[in-house]
Coordinates of N, CA and C in Angstrom, one line a residue:
X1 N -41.1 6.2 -34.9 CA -40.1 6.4 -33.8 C -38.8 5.9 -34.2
X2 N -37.4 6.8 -34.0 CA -36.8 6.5 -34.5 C -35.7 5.2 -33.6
X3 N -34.8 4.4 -33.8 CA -33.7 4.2 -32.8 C -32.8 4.0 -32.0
X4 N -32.8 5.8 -32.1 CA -31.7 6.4 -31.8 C -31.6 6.2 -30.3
X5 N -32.8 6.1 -29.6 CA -33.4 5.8 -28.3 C -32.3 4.9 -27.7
X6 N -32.3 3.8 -28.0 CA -31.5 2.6 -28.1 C -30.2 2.8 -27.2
X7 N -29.6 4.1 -28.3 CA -27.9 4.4 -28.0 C -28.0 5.1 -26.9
X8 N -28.8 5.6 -26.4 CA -29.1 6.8 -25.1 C -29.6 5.5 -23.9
X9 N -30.1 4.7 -24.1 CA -30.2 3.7 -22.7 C -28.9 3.1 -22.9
X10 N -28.6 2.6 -23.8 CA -27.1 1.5 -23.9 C -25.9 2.7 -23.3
X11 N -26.0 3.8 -23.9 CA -24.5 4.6 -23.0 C -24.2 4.9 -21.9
X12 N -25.0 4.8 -20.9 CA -24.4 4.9 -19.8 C -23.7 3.4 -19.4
X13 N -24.4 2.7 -19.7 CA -23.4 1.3 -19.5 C -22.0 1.0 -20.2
X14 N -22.6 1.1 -21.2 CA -21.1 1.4 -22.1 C -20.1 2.2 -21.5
X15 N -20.0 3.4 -21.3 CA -19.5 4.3 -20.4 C -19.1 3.6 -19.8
X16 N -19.7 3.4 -18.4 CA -19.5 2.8 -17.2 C -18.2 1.4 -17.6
X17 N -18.5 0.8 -18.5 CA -17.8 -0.4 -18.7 C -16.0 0.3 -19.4
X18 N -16.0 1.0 -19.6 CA -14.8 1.5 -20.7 C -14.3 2.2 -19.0
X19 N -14.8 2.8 -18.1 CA -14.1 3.0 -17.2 C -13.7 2.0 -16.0
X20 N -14.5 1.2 -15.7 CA -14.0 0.5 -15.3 C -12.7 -0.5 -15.9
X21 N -13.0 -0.8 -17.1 CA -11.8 -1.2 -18.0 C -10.5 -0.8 -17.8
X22 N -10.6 0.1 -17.8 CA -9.1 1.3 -17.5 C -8.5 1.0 -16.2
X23 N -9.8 1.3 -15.1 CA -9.6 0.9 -13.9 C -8.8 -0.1 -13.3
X24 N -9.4 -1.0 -14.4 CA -8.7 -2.8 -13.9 C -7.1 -2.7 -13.9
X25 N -6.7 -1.9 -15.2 CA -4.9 -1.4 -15.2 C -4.4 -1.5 -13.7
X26 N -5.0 -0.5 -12.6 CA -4.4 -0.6 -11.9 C -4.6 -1.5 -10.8
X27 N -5.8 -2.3 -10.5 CA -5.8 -3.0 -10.0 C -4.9 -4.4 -9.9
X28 N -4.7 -4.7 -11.5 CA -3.7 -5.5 -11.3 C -2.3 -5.2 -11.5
X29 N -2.4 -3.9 -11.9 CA -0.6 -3.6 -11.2 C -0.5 -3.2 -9.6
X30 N -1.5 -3.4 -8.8 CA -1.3 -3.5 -7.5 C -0.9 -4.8 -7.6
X31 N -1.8 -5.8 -7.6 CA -1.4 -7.7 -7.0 C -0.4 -8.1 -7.8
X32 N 0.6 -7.8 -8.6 CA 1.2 -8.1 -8.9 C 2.5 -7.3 -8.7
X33 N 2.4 -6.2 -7.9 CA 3.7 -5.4 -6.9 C 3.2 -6.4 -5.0
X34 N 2.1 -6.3 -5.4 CA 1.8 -7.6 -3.9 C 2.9 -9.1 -3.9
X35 N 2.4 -9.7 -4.9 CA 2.9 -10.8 -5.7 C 4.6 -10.9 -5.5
X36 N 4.8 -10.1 -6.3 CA 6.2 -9.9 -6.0 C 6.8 -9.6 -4.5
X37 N 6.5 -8.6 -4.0 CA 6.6 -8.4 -2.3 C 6.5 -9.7 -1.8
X38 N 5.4 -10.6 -1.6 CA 5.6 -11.8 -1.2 C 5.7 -12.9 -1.6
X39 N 6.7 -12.8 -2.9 CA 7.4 -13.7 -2.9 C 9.0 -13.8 -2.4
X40 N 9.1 -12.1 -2.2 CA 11.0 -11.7 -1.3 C 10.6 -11.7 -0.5
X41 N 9.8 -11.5 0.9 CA 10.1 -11.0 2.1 C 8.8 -12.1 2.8
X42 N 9.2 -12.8 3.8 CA 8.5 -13.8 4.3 C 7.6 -12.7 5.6
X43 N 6.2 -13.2 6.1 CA 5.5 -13.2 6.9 C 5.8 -12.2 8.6
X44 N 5.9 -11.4 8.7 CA 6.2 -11.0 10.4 C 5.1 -11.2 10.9
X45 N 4.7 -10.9 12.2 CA 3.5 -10.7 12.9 C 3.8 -9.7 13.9
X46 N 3.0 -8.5 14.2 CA 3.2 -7.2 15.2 C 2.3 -6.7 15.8
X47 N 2.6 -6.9 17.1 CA 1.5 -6.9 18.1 C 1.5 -5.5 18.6
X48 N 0.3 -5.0 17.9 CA 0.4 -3.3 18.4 C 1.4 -2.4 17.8
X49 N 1.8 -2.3 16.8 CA 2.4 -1.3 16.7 C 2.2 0.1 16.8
X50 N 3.4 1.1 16.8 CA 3.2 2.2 17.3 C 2.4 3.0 15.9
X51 N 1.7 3.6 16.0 CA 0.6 4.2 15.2 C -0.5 5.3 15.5
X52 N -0.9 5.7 14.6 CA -1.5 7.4 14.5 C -2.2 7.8 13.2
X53 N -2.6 9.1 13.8 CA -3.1 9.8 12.2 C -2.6 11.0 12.2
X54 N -2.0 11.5 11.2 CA -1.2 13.1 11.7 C -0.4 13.1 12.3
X55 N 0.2 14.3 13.0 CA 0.8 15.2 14.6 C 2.2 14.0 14.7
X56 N 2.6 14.3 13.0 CA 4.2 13.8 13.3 C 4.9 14.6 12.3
X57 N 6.5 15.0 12.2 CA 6.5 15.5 11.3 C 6.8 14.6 9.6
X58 N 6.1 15.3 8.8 CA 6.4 14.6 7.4 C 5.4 13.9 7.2
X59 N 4.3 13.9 8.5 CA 2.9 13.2 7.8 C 1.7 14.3 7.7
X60 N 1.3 13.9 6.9 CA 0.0 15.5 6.6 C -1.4 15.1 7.8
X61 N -2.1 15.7 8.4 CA -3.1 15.6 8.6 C -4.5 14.8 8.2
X62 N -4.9 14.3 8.6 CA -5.5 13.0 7.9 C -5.0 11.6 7.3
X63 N -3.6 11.5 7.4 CA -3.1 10.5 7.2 C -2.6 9.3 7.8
X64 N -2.9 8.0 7.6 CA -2.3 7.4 8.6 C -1.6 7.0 8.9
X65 N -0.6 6.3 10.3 CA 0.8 6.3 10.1 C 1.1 5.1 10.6
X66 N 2.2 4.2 10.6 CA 2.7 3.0 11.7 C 4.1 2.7 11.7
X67 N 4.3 2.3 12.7 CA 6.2 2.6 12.7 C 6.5 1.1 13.2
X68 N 7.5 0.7 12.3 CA 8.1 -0.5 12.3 C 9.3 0.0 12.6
X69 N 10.0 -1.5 13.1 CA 11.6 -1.4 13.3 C 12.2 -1.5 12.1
X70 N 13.8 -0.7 12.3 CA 14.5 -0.8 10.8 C 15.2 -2.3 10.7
X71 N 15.2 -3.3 9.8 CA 15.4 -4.2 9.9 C 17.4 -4.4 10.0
X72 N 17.8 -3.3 9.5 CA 19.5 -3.2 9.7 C 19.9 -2.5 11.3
X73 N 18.6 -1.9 11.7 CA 18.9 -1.2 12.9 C 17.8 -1.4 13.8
X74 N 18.0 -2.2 14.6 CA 16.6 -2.4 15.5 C 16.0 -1.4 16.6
X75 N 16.9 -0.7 16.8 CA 16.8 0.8 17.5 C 16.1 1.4 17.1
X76 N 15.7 1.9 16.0 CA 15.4 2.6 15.2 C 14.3 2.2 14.7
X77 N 13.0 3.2 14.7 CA 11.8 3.2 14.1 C 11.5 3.5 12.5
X78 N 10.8 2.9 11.4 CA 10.6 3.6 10.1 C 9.5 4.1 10.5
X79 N 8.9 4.9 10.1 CA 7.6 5.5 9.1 C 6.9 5.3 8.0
X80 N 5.9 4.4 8.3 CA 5.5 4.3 7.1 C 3.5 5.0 6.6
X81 N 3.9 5.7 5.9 CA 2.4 6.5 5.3 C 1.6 5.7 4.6
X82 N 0.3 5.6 5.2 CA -0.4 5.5 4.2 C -1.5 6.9 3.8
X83 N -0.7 6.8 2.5 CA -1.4 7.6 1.8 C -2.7 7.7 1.3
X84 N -3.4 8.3 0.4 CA -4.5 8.9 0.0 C -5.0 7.5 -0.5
X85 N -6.1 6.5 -0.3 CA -6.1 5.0 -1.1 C -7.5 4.9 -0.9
X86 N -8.5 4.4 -1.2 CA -9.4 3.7 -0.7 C -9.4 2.8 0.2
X87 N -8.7 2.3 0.3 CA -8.3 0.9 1.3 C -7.6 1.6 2.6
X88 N -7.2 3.3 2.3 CA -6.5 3.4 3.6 C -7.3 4.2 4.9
X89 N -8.6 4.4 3.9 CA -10.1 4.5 4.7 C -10.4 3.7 6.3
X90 N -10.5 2.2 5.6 CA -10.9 1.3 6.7 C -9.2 1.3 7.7
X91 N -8.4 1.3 7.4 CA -7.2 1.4 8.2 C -7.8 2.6 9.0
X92 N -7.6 3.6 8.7 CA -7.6 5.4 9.4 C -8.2 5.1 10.6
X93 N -9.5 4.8 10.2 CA -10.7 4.7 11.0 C -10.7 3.4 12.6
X94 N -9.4 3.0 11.9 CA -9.0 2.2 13.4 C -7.8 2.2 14.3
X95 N -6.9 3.2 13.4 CA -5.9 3.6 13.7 C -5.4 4.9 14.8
X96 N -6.8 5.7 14.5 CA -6.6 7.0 15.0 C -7.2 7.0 16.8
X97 N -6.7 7.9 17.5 CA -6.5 8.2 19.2 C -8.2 8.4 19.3
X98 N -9.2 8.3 18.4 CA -10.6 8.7 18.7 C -11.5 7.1 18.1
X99 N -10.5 6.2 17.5 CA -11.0 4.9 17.7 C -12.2 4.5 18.8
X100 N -13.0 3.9 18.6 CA -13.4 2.5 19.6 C -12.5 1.5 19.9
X101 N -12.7 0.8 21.4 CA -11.7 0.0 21.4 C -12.4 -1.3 20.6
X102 N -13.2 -1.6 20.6 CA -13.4 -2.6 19.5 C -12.9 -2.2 18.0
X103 N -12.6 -1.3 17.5 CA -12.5 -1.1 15.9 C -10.7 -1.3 16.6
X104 N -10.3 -0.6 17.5 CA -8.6 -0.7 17.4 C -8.3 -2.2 17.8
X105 N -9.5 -3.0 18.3 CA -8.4 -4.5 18.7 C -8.6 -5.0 17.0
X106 N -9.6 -4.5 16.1 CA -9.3 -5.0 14.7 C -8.1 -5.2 14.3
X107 N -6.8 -4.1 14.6 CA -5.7 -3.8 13.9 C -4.6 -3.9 15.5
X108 N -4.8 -5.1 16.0 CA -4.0 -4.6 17.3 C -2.7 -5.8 16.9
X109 N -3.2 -6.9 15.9 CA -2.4 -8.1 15.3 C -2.0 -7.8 14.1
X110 N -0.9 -7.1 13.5 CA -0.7 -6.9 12.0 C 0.6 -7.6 11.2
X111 N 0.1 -8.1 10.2 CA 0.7 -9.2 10.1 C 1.8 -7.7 8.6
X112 N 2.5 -8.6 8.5 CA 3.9 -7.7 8.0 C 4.9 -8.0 6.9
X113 N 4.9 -8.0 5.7 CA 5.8 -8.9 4.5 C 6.2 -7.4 4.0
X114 N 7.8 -7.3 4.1 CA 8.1 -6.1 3.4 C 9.9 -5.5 4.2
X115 N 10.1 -4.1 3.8 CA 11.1 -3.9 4.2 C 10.6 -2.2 4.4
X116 N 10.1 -2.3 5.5 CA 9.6 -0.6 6.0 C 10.3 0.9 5.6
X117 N 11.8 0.3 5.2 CA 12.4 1.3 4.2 C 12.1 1.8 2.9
X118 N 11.3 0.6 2.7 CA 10.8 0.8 0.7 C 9.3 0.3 0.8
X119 N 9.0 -0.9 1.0 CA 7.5 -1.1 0.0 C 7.3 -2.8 1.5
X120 N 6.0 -2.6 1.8 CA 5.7 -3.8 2.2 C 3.9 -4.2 1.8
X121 N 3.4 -5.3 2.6 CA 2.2 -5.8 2.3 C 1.6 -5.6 3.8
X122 N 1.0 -5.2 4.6 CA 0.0 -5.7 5.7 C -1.3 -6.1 5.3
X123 N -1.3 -6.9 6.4 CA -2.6 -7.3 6.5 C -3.4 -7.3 7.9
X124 N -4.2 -7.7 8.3 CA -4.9 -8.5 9.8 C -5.6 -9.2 9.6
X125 N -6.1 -10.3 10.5 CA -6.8 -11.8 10.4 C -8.2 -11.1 9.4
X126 N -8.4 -11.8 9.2 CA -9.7 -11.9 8.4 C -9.8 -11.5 7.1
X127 N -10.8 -11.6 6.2 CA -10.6 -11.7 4.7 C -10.7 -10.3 4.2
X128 N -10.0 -9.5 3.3 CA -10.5 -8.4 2.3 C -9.3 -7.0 3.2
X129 N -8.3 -7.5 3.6 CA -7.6 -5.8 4.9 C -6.2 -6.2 4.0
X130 N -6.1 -6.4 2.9 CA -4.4 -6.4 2.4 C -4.3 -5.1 2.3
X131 N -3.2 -4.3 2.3 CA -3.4 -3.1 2.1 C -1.4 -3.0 1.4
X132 N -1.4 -2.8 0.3 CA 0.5 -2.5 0.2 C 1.1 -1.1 0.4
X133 N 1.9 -0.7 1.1 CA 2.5 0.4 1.7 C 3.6 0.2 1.1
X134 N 4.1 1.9 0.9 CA 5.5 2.1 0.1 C 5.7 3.1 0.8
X135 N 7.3 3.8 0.5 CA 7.5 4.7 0.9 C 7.5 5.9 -0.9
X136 N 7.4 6.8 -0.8 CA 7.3 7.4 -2.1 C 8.2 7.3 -2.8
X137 N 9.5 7.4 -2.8 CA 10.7 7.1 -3.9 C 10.6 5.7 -4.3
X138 N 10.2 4.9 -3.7 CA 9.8 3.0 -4.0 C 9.2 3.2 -5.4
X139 N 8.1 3.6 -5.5 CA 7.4 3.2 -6.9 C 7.6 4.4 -7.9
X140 N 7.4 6.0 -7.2 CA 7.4 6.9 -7.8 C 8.5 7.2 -8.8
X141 N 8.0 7.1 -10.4 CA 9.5 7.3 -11.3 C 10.2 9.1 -11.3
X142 N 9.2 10.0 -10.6 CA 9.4 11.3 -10.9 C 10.1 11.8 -9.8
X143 N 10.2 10.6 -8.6 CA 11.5 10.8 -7.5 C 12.6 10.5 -7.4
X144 N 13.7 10.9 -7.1 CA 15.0 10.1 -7.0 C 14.8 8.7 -6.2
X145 N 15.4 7.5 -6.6 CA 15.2 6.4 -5.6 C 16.2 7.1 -4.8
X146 N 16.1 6.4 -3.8 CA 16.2 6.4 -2.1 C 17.0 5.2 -1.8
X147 N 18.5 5.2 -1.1 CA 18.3 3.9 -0.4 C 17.9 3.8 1.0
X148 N 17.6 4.7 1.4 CA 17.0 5.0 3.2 C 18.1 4.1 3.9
X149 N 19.7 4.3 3.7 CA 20.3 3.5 4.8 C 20.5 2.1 4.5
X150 N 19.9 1.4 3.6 CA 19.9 0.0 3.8 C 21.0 -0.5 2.9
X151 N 21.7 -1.4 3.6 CA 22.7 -2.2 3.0 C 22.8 -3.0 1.5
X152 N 23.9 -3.4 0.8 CA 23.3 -3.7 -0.2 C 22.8 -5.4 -0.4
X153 N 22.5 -6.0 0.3 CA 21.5 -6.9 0.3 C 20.5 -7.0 0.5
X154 N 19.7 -5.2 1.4 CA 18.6 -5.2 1.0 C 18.6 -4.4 -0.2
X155 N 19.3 -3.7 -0.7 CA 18.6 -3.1 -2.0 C 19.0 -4.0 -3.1
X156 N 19.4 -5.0 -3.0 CA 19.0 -6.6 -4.0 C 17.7 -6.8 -3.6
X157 N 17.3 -7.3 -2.3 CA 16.5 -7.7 -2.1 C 15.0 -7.1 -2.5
X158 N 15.2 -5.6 -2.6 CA 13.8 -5.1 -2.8 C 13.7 -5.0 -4.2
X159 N 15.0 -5.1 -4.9 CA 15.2 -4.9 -6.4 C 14.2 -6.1 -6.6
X160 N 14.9 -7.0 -6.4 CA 14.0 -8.3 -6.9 C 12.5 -8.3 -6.7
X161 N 12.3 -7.9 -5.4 CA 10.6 -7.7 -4.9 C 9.6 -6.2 -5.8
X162 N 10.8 -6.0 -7.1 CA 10.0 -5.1 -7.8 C 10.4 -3.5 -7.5
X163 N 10.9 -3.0 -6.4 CA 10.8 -1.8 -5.8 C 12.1 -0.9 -6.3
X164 N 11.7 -0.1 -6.5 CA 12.8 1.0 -7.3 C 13.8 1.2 -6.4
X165 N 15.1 0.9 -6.5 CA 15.9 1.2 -5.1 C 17.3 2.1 -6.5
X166 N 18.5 2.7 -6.0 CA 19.5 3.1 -6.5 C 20.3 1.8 -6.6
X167 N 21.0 1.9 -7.7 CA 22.2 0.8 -8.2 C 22.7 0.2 -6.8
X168 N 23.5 -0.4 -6.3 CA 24.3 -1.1 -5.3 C 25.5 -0.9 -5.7
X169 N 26.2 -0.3 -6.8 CA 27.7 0.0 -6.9 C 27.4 1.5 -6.6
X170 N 27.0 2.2 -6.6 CA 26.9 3.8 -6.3 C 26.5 3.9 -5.1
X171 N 26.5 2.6 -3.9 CA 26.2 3.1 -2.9 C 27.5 2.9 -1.9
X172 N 28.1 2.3 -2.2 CA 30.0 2.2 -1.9 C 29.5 1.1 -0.6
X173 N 30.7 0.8 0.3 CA 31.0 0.0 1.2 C 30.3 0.1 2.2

């Protein structure tokens, strides 16, 4: 009988390990775009915010949504997507108008590190719900950055927290 046996039980693990390996890349270029975020932008807390899934324009169907205040204009609402994620799974599911009211008091306290125009961190009480929200020109290198309005101390400020923003002298007075 030959050995060959051997390599045929050992490969699916092998396999399995070489993908997950790859995997880990992005995992830790998530916590350390987290990391950064919260080291610029201290802690909010937001009780209920306005939120959905779909039936707005600019968000696709199935996706989930929450709208913070603009931090230079308090009037004013952002939008912020979460997009396609595994983590944005357990959000959806407590977010949307067909919730339980127990799954929505999960997400009724959300705590908030970020600048709703570019890139932030949420969370809610309890362990394992970090979830980091961008807006797409934030990280994406194949979009034009964006300043969405914001003055140039916040596009220092997000510069520093990592986030792709446009120069601050191209954006004039």
């Amino acid at each position: 009988m030959s050995i060959t046996w051997t390599l045929w039980l050992f490969f699916v693990p092998m396999a399995y390990t070489f993908y997950r390996t790859f995997l880990q890349w992005a995992y830790w270029r998530g916590a350390f775009r987290t990391r950064l975020l919260l080291r610029q932008y201290p802690w909010q807390m937001y009780e209920a915010p306005e939120s959905g899934i779909g039936n707005i324009p600019g968000v696709r169907n199935g996706y989930a949504w929450l709208k913070f205040p603009n931090p230079e204009m308090s009037d004013q609402q952002v939008t912020m997507v979460m997009h396609s994620h595994v983590r944005s799974v357990w959000w959806g599911g407590r977010l949307g108008k067909r919730a339980k009211a127990e799954r929505k008091a999960q997400v009724r306290e959300i705590w908030f590190a970020g600048d709703p125009r570019f890139a932030a961190v949420l969370a809610v009480p309890g362990p394992r719900r970090l979830y980091v929200i961008h807006q797409r020109p934030s990280y994406n290198p194949g979009l034009p950055a964006d300043a969405h309005g914001a003055g140039p101390q916040a596009l220092e400020l997000a510069r520093r927290a990592g986030i792709r923003v446009p120069d601050v002298s191209s954006i004039g007075p």
